[in-house]
Coordinates of N, CA, C and O in Angstrom, one line a residue:
M1 N 55.4 155.9 130.4 CA 55.6 157.0 129.3 C 56.7 157.9 129.7 O 57.3 158.4 128.8
S2 N 56.8 158.0 130.9 CA 58.1 158.9 131.3 C 59.4 158.5 130.8 O 60.4 159.2 130.9
E3 N 59.2 156.9 130.9 CA 60.8 156.5 130.6 C 61.0 156.9 129.2 O 62.5 157.1 129.0
L4 N 60.1 157.2 128.2 CA 60.8 157.4 127.2 C 61.2 158.8 126.8 O 62.1 159.0 126.1
R5 N 60.6 159.6 127.7 CA 61.4 160.9 127.5 C 62.7 161.2 128.3 O 63.6 161.9 127.9
E6 N 62.9 160.0 129.3 CA 64.6 160.1 129.7 C 65.6 159.4 128.8 O 66.5 159.5 129.3
L7 N 64.9 158.9 127.7 CA 66.3 158.2 127.0 C 67.1 159.3 126.1 O 66.4 160.4 125.9
P8 N 68.4 159.3 126.1 CA 68.9 160.4 125.5 C 68.9 160.5 123.9 O 68.4 159.5 123.2
V9 N 69.0 161.7 123.5 CA 68.7 162.1 122.2 C 69.6 161.2 121.1 O 69.2 160.7 120.1
G10 N 70.9 160.8 121.7 CA 71.7 160.1 120.8 C 71.2 158.8 120.4 O 71.3 158.1 119.6
L11 N 70.4 158.1 121.4 CA 69.9 156.8 121.1 C 68.8 156.9 120.2 O 68.7 156.0 119.5
W12 N 68.0 157.9 119.9 CA 66.8 157.9 119.3 C 67.4 158.3 117.8 O 67.0 157.7 116.8
I13 N 68.3 158.8 117.7 CA 69.4 159.2 116.6 C 69.9 157.8 115.9 O 69.6 157.7 114.7
G14 N 70.4 157.1 116.8 CA 70.8 155.9 116.2 C 70.0 155.0 115.8 O 69.9 154.2 114.8
L15 N 68.9 154.9 116.8 CA 67.6 154.0 116.2 C 67.3 154.5 114.9 O 66.8 153.5 114.3
A16 N 66.8 155.7 114.8 CA 66.4 156.3 113.3 C 67.4 155.9 112.2 O 67.0 155.3 111.4
A17 N 68.6 155.9 112.4 CA 69.7 155.7 111.6 C 69.8 154.2 111.4 O 69.8 153.9 110.2
G18 N 69.6 153.2 112.2 CA 69.5 152.0 111.9 C 68.6 151.6 111.1 O 68.6 150.8 110.2
L19 N 67.1 152.0 111.7 CA 66.1 151.8 110.8 C 66.2 152.1 109.3 O 65.8 151.4 108.5
M20 N 66.6 153.3 109.1 CA 66.7 153.7 107.8 C 67.7 153.0 107.0 O 67.5 152.5 105.8
L21 N 68.9 152.7 107.6 CA 70.0 151.8 107.0 C 69.5 150.3 106.7 O 69.6 149.8 105.5
Q22 N 68.8 149.8 107.5 CA 68.2 148.4 107.4 C 67.0 148.6 106.0 O 66.9 147.8 105.3
G23 N 66.4 149.4 106.1 CA 65.4 149.3 105.1 C 65.9 150.0 103.7 O 65.5 149.4 102.5
T24 N 67.0 150.8 103.7 CA 67.6 151.1 102.5 C 68.2 149.7 102.0 O 68.3 149.5 100.8
L25 N 68.8 149.1 102.7 CA 69.5 147.8 102.5 C 68.6 146.9 101.9 O 69.1 146.1 100.7
L26 N 67.5 146.5 102.6 CA 66.6 145.6 102.3 C 65.8 146.2 100.7 O 65.7 145.3 99.9
F27 N 65.5 147.3 100.8 CA 65.2 147.8 99.5 C 66.1 147.6 98.3 O 65.9 146.9 97.0
R28 N 67.5 147.9 98.4 CA 68.3 147.9 97.4 C 68.5 146.4 97.0 O 68.5 146.0 95.8
D29 N 68.8 145.4 98.0 CA 69.0 144.0 97.6 C 67.5 143.2 97.1 O 67.5 142.5 96.1
A30 N 66.5 143.7 97.6 CA 65.2 143.0 96.8 C 65.0 143.6 95.5 O 64.6 142.8 94.6
R31 N 65.4 144.9 95.3 CA 65.4 145.4 93.9 C 66.2 144.8 93.0 O 66.0 144.1 91.7
L32 N 67.3 144.5 93.4 CA 68.4 143.4 92.7 C 67.9 142.3 92.2 O 68.0 141.7 91.4
R33 N 67.2 141.6 93.1 CA 66.8 140.3 93.0 C 65.2 140.0 92.3 O 64.7 139.2 92.2
G34 N 64.7 141.4 92.3 CA 63.4 141.3 91.7 C 62.3 140.9 92.6 O 61.3 140.2 92.1
R35 N 62.5 141.3 93.8 CA 61.4 140.6 95.1 C 60.8 141.7 95.7 O 61.3 142.0 97.1
R36 N 59.8 142.5 95.1 CA 58.9 143.3 95.8 C 59.9 144.5 96.8 O 59.7 144.3 97.8
A37 N 60.5 145.3 96.0 CA 61.4 146.2 96.9 C 60.7 147.1 97.7 O 61.4 147.2 98.9
W38 N 59.6 147.5 97.4 CA 58.9 148.6 98.2 C 58.6 147.9 99.6 O 58.6 148.7 100.5
F39 N 58.1 146.9 99.1 CA 57.4 146.1 100.5 C 58.5 145.8 101.5 O 58.4 146.4 102.5
W40 N 59.6 145.1 101.2 CA 60.8 144.9 101.9 C 61.2 146.4 102.7 O 61.8 146.4 103.8
G41 N 61.6 147.4 101.7 CA 62.2 148.6 102.2 C 61.2 149.4 103.2 O 61.6 149.8 104.2
L42 N 59.9 149.5 103.0 CA 59.0 149.9 104.0 C 59.1 149.0 105.2 O 58.9 149.6 106.4
W43 N 59.0 147.7 105.1 CA 58.8 147.1 106.5 C 60.1 147.2 107.1 O 60.2 147.0 108.1
G44 N 61.2 147.3 106.5 CA 62.6 147.3 107.2 C 62.7 148.5 108.0 O 63.6 148.4 108.7
I45 N 61.9 149.6 107.7 CA 62.0 150.7 108.7 C 61.1 151.0 109.7 O 61.2 151.8 110.4
T46 N 60.4 149.7 109.7 CA 59.3 149.7 111.1 C 59.9 148.9 112.2 O 59.3 149.1 113.2
G47 N 60.9 148.3 112.2 CA 61.5 147.5 113.4 C 62.8 146.8 113.2 O 63.2 146.6 112.0
I48 N 63.6 146.5 114.1 CA 64.7 145.8 114.0 C 64.7 144.8 114.9 O 64.2 144.8 116.1
P49 N 65.3 143.6 114.6 CA 65.9 143.1 113.3 C 64.9 142.0 112.6 O 65.3 141.6 111.5
T50 N 63.5 142.0 113.0 CA 62.4 140.9 112.4 C 62.7 141.0 110.9 O 62.6 140.1 110.0
P51 N 62.3 142.4 110.2 CA 62.4 142.2 108.9 C 63.7 141.6 108.1 O 63.5 141.2 107.2
T52 N 64.7 141.9 108.6 CA 66.0 141.6 108.0 C 66.1 140.0 108.1 O 66.3 139.1 107.5
L53 N 65.8 139.5 109.1 CA 65.7 137.9 109.5 C 64.6 137.1 108.7 O 65.0 136.2 108.0
V54 N 63.3 137.8 108.5 CA 62.3 137.3 107.3 C 63.0 137.2 106.1 O 62.7 136.6 105.3
Y55 N 63.7 138.3 105.9 CA 64.1 138.6 104.3 C 65.1 137.3 104.1 O 65.0 136.7 103.1
L56 N 65.9 137.4 105.0 CA 67.0 136.3 104.9 C 66.5 134.9 104.8 O 67.0 134.1 104.0
L57 N 65.3 134.6 105.4 CA 64.8 133.2 105.6 C 63.9 133.1 104.2 O 63.8 132.0 103.7
L58 N 63.1 134.1 103.8 CA 62.4 133.8 102.7 C 63.0 134.2 101.3 O 62.4 133.7 100.1
V59 N 63.8 135.1 101.2 CA 64.5 135.4 100.0 C 66.0 135.3 99.6 O 66.3 134.3 98.8
V60 N 66.8 135.4 100.6 CA 68.0 135.0 100.7 C 68.4 133.6 100.6 O 69.1 133.1 99.6
L61 N 67.9 132.9 101.5 CA 68.3 131.4 101.7 C 67.7 130.4 100.5 O 68.6 129.7 99.9
P62 N 66.5 130.8 100.1 CA 66.0 130.0 98.9 C 66.9 130.4 97.8 O 67.3 129.5 97.0
A63 N 67.4 131.6 97.5 CA 68.0 131.8 96.5 C 69.7 131.0 96.4 O 70.0 130.8 95.4
L64 N 70.0 131.1 97.7 CA 71.4 130.6 97.8 C 71.1 129.0 97.4 O 72.2 128.2 96.9
K65 N 70.2 128.5 98.0 CA 70.0 127.0 97.7 C 69.8 126.8 96.2 O 70.4 125.7 95.6
K66 N 68.8 127.5 95.5 CA 68.5 127.5 94.1 C 70.2 127.5 93.4 O 70.3 126.9 92.5
Q67 N 70.9 128.6 93.9 CA 72.1 128.6 93.0 C 73.3 127.6 93.3 O 73.6 127.0 92.5
D68 N 73.2 127.0 94.4 CA 73.9 125.6 94.8 C 73.4 124.5 94.1 O 74.1 123.7 93.2
Q69 N 72.1 124.2 93.7 CA 71.5 123.4 93.0 C 72.0 123.3 91.4 O 72.3 122.5 90.9
E70 N 71.7 124.7 91.0 CA 72.2 125.0 89.6 C 73.8 124.8 89.3 O 74.0 124.2 88.4
D71 N 74.6 125.0 90.3 CA 76.1 125.0 90.3 C 76.3 123.3 90.2 O 77.0 122.9 89.4
A72 N 75.5 122.6 91.1 CA 75.7 121.4 91.0 C 75.5 120.7 89.8 O 76.1 119.5 89.3
M73 N 74.3 121.0 89.3 CA 73.9 120.5 88.1 C 74.8 120.6 87.0 O 75.2 119.8 86.1
E74 N 75.4 121.9 87.1 CA 76.4 122.3 85.7 C 77.5 121.5 86.2 O 78.3 120.9 85.0
A75 N 78.0 121.3 87.2 CA 79.3 120.3 87.6 C 79.0 119.0 87.4 O 79.9 118.6 86.7
G76 N 77.9 118.4 87.4 CA 77.4 117.2 87.0 C 77.4 117.0 85.6 O 78.1 116.0 85.1
Q77 N 76.9 118.0 84.8 CA 76.7 117.9 83.4 C 78.1 118.0 82.8 O 78.6 117.0 81.8
G78 N 78.8 119.0 83.4 CA 80.4 118.9 82.9 C 81.1 117.5 82.9 O 82.0 117.3 82.0
F79 N 81.0 116.9 84.3 CA 81.9 116.0 84.4 C 81.1 114.5 83.5 O 82.1 114.1 82.9
A80 N 79.7 114.7 83.3 CA 79.3 113.7 82.4 C 79.8 113.9 81.0 O 80.2 112.7 80.4
A81 N 79.7 114.9 80.5 CA 80.4 115.4 79.1 C 81.6 114.9 79.0 O 82.2 114.4 78.0
S82 N 82.6 115.2 80.0 CA 84.0 115.0 80.0 C 84.3 113.5 79.9 O 85.0 112.7 79.4
K83 N 83.2 112.6 80.4 CA 83.4 111.1 80.6 C 82.9 110.6 79.3 O 83.7 109.7 78.8
N84 N 82.1 111.2 78.8 CA 81.9 110.6 77.1 C 82.6 110.8 76.3 O 82.8 110.4 75.4
E85 N 83.3 112.1 76.3 CA 84.5 112.5 75.6 C 85.6 111.6 75.6 O 86.1 111.2 74.6
D86 N 85.8 111.1 76.7 CA 87.1 110.2 77.0 C 86.6 108.9 76.2 O 87.7 108.3 76.0
K87 N 85.4 108.4 76.4 CA 85.2 107.0 75.6 C 85.3 107.2 74.1 O 85.5 105.9 73.6
D88 N 85.0 108.2 73.7 CA 85.3 108.2 72.1 C 86.6 108.1 71.7 O 87.7 108.1 71.9

């Protein structure tokens, strides 16, 4: 326990700032995505970097995959529609 007392104050301030920044960014992004913002924000201030990594794996990557699939479907439909117009 005495090791914690020997840490410089600047390190404690930096850790607190990092935790608050992480919690704030997770909260804001989750709120934009409609994904339990308070949960992610509160969990974000408890530790570094686990909440961010889990958020990326459970929220951001699935959203990116879904967006890519939607883009591919739109591109495919647009191509099919243009082929049908060429035949007429």
